[in-house]
Amino acid sequence: MIETFTALSEPNRLRIVELLRDGPQAVGVIADTLGLNQPQVSKHLNTLKKAHLVEVEAKAQQRLYRLDMQGLQLIDQWLDRYRRIWTDRLDQLDDVIADMTRKQEE
Amino acid sequence: MNTTDMTTEGDDAIVISRTFNAPPRIVFEAWTNADFVKKWWAPKALGAQMVSCEADVREGGGYRYVIQSGDQPPFAFSGNYIEVSAPSRLVYTQAFEPMADAGYATVTVTFEAVGANQTRMVSHERYPTAEVREMVLSTGMEKGMRITMDQLDELVSELQAAGE
């Protein structure tokens, strides 16, 4: 889990993930689009791959990188958990307020 | 039960909103008075409990909320009140003490009357930089994780929609 977030905490890796939203891409295209050199991009892709955020798709002579749902689903679960913290907290506040209102009416 | 909305705004803010079935003066009191805060601030369903809760609710006064989750060490959120305009508006700073070096958020909470007996609460948390927001947000319950919330939020929902 931490590996997933660490992988995404680097701005260029996040940009790669965002770029791949539009579809699979070759290393060269990613490098050109983001203005990075190929060895840098390969290194980032490798980190993203280990974190299950991208996967490789071999197509004819080309290796294309595409998003891997596995890592992205982990993130989704985590975001959901963060939302639950506030939902839980404010549900409790709701109870406190109901209690205060009741006492005032007595 | 009313629903809680959480969104990000720009690259350095988080906005949480909710409607409560009570007038602003009650919601304001529940939000600020330590006797009430300790009853709701720790998300109990996630195993957290309030260890201590102090609040000197006046401009320039401070507060400190300490929570603990399971058998992990307790951790504190603290800050100072910048504006206290009961029952409609509250501005305070908030630092997550284990990561105090990262700076603090400025939280503006407004309580707006809706009809005779409801309140719309909007809590607007602004962090010094996008990076700090990432850090503070991601420390919600687990340390050391960083994430660009709005970008990923958008990304994940798009992907989910695409995958369905």
Coordinates of C-alpha atoms in Angstrom, one line a residue:
Chain A
M1 CA 0.0 0.0 0.0
I2 CA 2.7 2.5 1.0
E3 CA 4.6 1.5 -2.1
T4 CA 1.6 2.6 -4.2
F5 CA 1.6 6.0 -2.6
T6 CA 5.3 6.4 -2.7
A7 CA 5.3 5.6 -6.4
L8 CA 2.7 8.3 -7.0
S9 CA 4.3 10.9 -4.7
E10 CA 6.9 11.8 -7.4
P11 CA 5.3 14.4 -9.7
N12 CA 6.6 12.9 -12.9
R13 CA 5.3 9.5 -12.1
L14 CA 1.9 11.0 -11.4
R15 CA 2.1 12.7 -14.7
I16 CA 2.9 9.4 -16.4
V17 CA -0.2 7.8 -14.7
E18 CA -2.3 10.7 -15.8
L19 CA -1.0 10.5 -19.4
L20 CA -1.8 6.8 -19.5
R21 CA -5.5 7.5 -18.7
D22 CA -5.8 8.3 -22.4
G23 CA -4.6 4.9 -23.4
P24 CA -1.5 2.7 -23.6
Q25 CA 1.7 4.4 -24.7
A26 CA 5.3 3.5 -25.7
V27 CA 8.2 4.7 -23.6
G28 CA 9.3 7.1 -26.3
V29 CA 5.9 8.8 -26.6
I30 CA 5.7 9.2 -22.8
A31 CA 9.2 10.7 -22.8
D32 CA 8.4 13.2 -25.6
T33 CA 5.0 14.2 -24.2
L34 CA 6.4 14.9 -20.8
G35 CA 9.7 16.4 -21.9
L36 CA 11.8 13.8 -20.1
N37 CA 14.6 11.5 -21.3
Q38 CA 13.9 7.9 -22.0
P39 CA 16.1 6.4 -19.3
Q40 CA 14.3 8.6 -16.7
V41 CA 10.9 7.4 -18.0
S42 CA 12.0 3.8 -18.0
K43 CA 13.0 4.1 -14.4
H44 CA 9.7 5.7 -13.4
L45 CA 7.8 3.1 -15.3
N46 CA 9.7 0.4 -13.5
T47 CA 8.7 1.9 -10.1
L48 CA 5.1 2.2 -11.2
K49 CA 5.1 -1.4 -12.4
K50 CA 6.4 -2.7 -9.1
A51 CA 3.6 -0.7 -7.4
H52 CA 1.0 -2.4 -9.7
L53 CA 0.1 1.0 -11.2
V54 CA 1.1 0.2 -14.7
E55 CA 1.6 -3.0 -16.7
V56 CA 3.3 -3.9 -20.0
E57 CA 1.4 -4.9 -23.0
A58 CA 3.6 -6.4 -25.8
K59 CA 2.2 -5.5 -29.2
A60 CA 4.1 -6.6 -32.3
Q61 CA 7.5 -5.1 -31.9
Q62 CA 6.4 -2.6 -29.3
R63 CA 6.1 -2.6 -25.6
L64 CA 3.2 -0.5 -24.5
Y65 CA 2.6 0.6 -21.0
R66 CA -1.0 0.8 -19.7
L67 CA -2.7 1.4 -16.3
D68 CA -3.0 -1.5 -14.0
M69 CA -6.3 -1.6 -12.1
Q70 CA -4.8 -3.5 -9.2
G71 CA -2.9 -0.6 -7.7
L72 CA -5.6 1.9 -8.6
Q73 CA -8.3 -0.1 -6.8
L74 CA -6.1 0.0 -3.7
I75 CA -6.0 3.8 -3.9
D76 CA -9.8 3.9 -4.3
Q77 CA -10.2 1.8 -1.2
W78 CA -7.9 4.2 0.7
L79 CA -9.8 7.3 -0.4
D80 CA -13.0 5.7 0.6
R81 CA -11.5 5.1 4.0
Y82 CA -10.4 8.8 4.4
R83 CA -14.0 9.8 3.5
R84 CA -15.3 7.4 6.1
I85 CA -13.3 9.2 8.8
W86 CA -15.2 12.4 8.2
T87 CA -18.5 10.7 7.7
D88 CA -18.1 8.8 10.9
R89 CA -17.0 11.9 12.8
L90 CA -19.9 14.0 11.5
D91 CA -22.4 11.2 12.1
Q92 CA -21.3 11.3 15.8
L93 CA -21.6 15.1 15.8
D94 CA -25.2 14.6 14.5
D95 CA -25.9 12.4 17.6
V96 CA -24.4 15.1 19.9
I97 CA -26.5 17.8 18.3
A98 CA -29.7 15.7 18.6
D99 CA -28.9 15.2 22.2
M100 CA -28.3 18.9 22.8
T101 CA -31.6 19.8 21.0
R102 CA -33.5 17.3 23.1
K103 CA -32.1 18.6 26.4
Q104 CA -33.0 22.1 25.4
E105 CA -36.6 21.2 24.7
E106 CA -37.0 19.6 28.1
Chain B
M1 CA -29.2 11.0 8.3
N2 CA -27.7 13.8 6.3
T3 CA -24.8 13.1 4.0
T4 CA -21.2 14.3 4.3
D5 CA -19.6 15.7 1.2
M6 CA -15.8 15.9 0.8
T7 CA -14.2 17.5 -2.1
T8 CA -10.9 19.1 -2.9
E9 CA -10.5 22.7 -4.1
G10 CA -7.6 24.0 -6.2
D11 CA -4.4 22.2 -5.3
D12 CA -4.2 23.2 -1.6
A13 CA -7.6 23.0 0.0
I14 CA -10.2 20.4 1.1
V15 CA -13.8 21.3 1.6
I16 CA -16.1 19.2 3.8
S17 CA -19.8 20.0 4.2
R18 CA -22.8 18.7 5.9
T19 CA -26.3 19.8 6.9
F20 CA -27.4 19.3 10.5
N21 CA -30.9 19.3 12.0
A22 CA -30.4 22.1 14.5
P23 CA -29.9 25.9 14.3
P24 CA -26.4 27.3 14.0
R25 CA -26.0 28.2 17.6
I26 CA -26.3 24.6 18.6
V27 CA -24.0 23.3 15.8
F28 CA -21.5 26.0 16.6
E29 CA -21.5 25.0 20.3
A30 CA -21.1 21.3 19.4
W31 CA -18.3 22.1 17.1
T32 CA -16.3 24.2 19.5
N33 CA -17.0 23.3 23.1
A34 CA -14.5 20.7 24.3
D35 CA -17.2 18.9 26.3
F36 CA -19.0 18.1 23.1
V37 CA -16.0 17.8 20.8
K38 CA -14.7 14.9 22.8
K39 CA -17.9 13.0 22.0
W40 CA -17.7 13.2 18.3
W41 CA -14.2 14.1 17.0
A42 CA -12.5 10.7 17.2
P43 CA -14.0 8.4 14.5
K44 CA -15.0 5.6 16.8
A45 CA -16.1 3.2 14.0
L46 CA -12.5 3.2 12.9
G47 CA -11.2 2.3 16.3
A48 CA -10.1 5.8 17.4
Q49 CA -10.8 7.4 20.7
M50 CA -10.3 10.7 22.2
V51 CA -7.5 10.7 24.8
S52 CA -7.8 14.4 25.7
C53 CA -9.6 17.4 24.4
E54 CA -8.9 21.0 25.4
A55 CA -10.2 24.2 23.7
D56 CA -9.9 27.8 24.8
V57 CA -12.4 29.2 22.3
R58 CA -11.6 32.9 21.8
E59 CA -9.5 34.8 19.3
G60 CA -5.9 34.0 20.1
G61 CA -6.8 31.0 22.3
G62 CA -5.6 27.5 21.5
Y63 CA -6.9 24.0 21.3
R64 CA -5.4 20.5 21.4
Y65 CA -7.2 17.3 20.5
V66 CA -5.4 14.0 21.2
I67 CA -6.6 10.8 19.7
Q68 CA -5.5 7.2 19.8
S69 CA -6.2 4.3 17.5
G70 CA -5.9 0.8 18.9
D71 CA -2.6 0.2 20.7
Q72 CA -0.7 2.8 18.6
P73 CA 0.8 5.8 20.2
P74 CA -1.6 8.8 20.6
F75 CA -1.2 11.7 18.3
A76 CA -2.4 15.3 18.5
F77 CA -4.0 18.0 16.4
S78 CA -3.6 21.5 17.7
G79 CA -3.9 25.1 16.7
N80 CA -5.1 28.6 17.5
Y81 CA -8.3 30.5 16.9
I82 CA -8.0 33.4 14.5
E83 CA -11.7 34.4 14.4
V84 CA -14.5 33.3 16.6
S85 CA -17.8 34.8 15.4
A86 CA -20.4 32.6 17.1
P87 CA -22.6 31.2 15.8
S88 CA -21.8 31.7 12.1
R89 CA -18.1 31.7 11.5
L90 CA -14.9 30.2 12.9
V91 CA -11.3 30.5 11.6
Y92 CA -8.5 28.5 13.2
T93 CA -5.1 27.0 12.4
Q94 CA -4.6 23.2 12.6
A95 CA -1.3 21.4 12.8
F96 CA -0.9 17.6 12.9
E97 CA 1.8 17.6 15.6
P98 CA 3.7 14.5 14.4
M99 CA 4.3 16.4 11.2
A100 CA 4.4 20.0 12.6
D101 CA 7.4 20.9 10.4
A102 CA 5.0 20.7 7.4
G103 CA 3.2 23.8 8.7
Y104 CA -0.4 24.2 9.5
A105 CA -3.8 24.4 7.7
T106 CA -6.0 27.4 8.1
V107 CA -9.6 26.1 8.6
T108 CA -12.6 28.3 8.0
V109 CA -15.9 26.9 9.1
T110 CA -19.1 28.6 8.3
F111 CA -22.5 27.7 9.9
E112 CA -25.4 29.0 7.8
A113 CA -29.0 28.7 8.9
V114 CA -31.2 26.8 6.5
G115 CA -34.9 27.4 7.1
A116 CA -35.9 27.6 10.8
N117 CA -34.2 24.5 12.1
Q118 CA -31.2 23.4 10.0
T119 CA -27.6 24.4 9.6
R120 CA -25.3 24.0 6.6
M121 CA -21.8 23.6 7.8
V122 CA -18.9 24.1 5.4
S123 CA -15.4 23.4 6.6
H124 CA -12.7 24.8 4.3
E125 CA -9.2 23.7 5.1
R126 CA -6.4 25.5 3.3
Y127 CA -2.8 24.2 3.4
P128 CA 0.3 26.2 2.9
T129 CA 1.2 24.3 -0.3
A130 CA -0.2 21.5 -2.4
E131 CA 2.5 19.2 -1.1
V132 CA 1.5 19.8 2.5
R133 CA -2.1 19.1 1.7
E134 CA -1.0 15.8 0.3
M135 CA 1.0 14.9 3.4
V136 CA -1.6 16.0 5.9
L137 CA -4.4 14.3 4.0
S138 CA -2.7 11.1 3.6
T139 CA -1.7 10.9 7.3
G140 CA -5.4 10.7 8.0
M141 CA -4.8 7.4 9.7
E142 CA -1.7 5.9 8.2
K143 CA 1.6 7.7 8.2
G144 CA 4.0 8.3 5.4
M145 CA 1.7 8.1 2.5
R146 CA 1.3 10.9 0.0
I147 CA -1.2 11.4 -2.6
T148 CA -2.6 14.1 -4.8
M149 CA -6.2 13.7 -3.7
D150 CA -8.2 15.5 -6.3
Q151 CA -6.2 14.3 -9.3
L152 CA -6.3 10.7 -8.1
D153 CA -9.9 11.0 -7.0
E154 CA -10.8 12.1 -10.5
L155 CA -8.6 9.5 -12.0
V156 CA -10.0 6.6 -10.0
S157 CA -13.6 7.5 -10.7
E158 CA -12.9 7.9 -14.4
L159 CA -11.2 4.5 -14.4
Q160 CA -14.0 2.9 -12.5
A161 CA -16.5 4.3 -14.9
A162 CA -14.4 3.1 -17.8
G163 CA -14.1 -0.4 -16.2
E164 CA -17.8 -0.9 -15.6

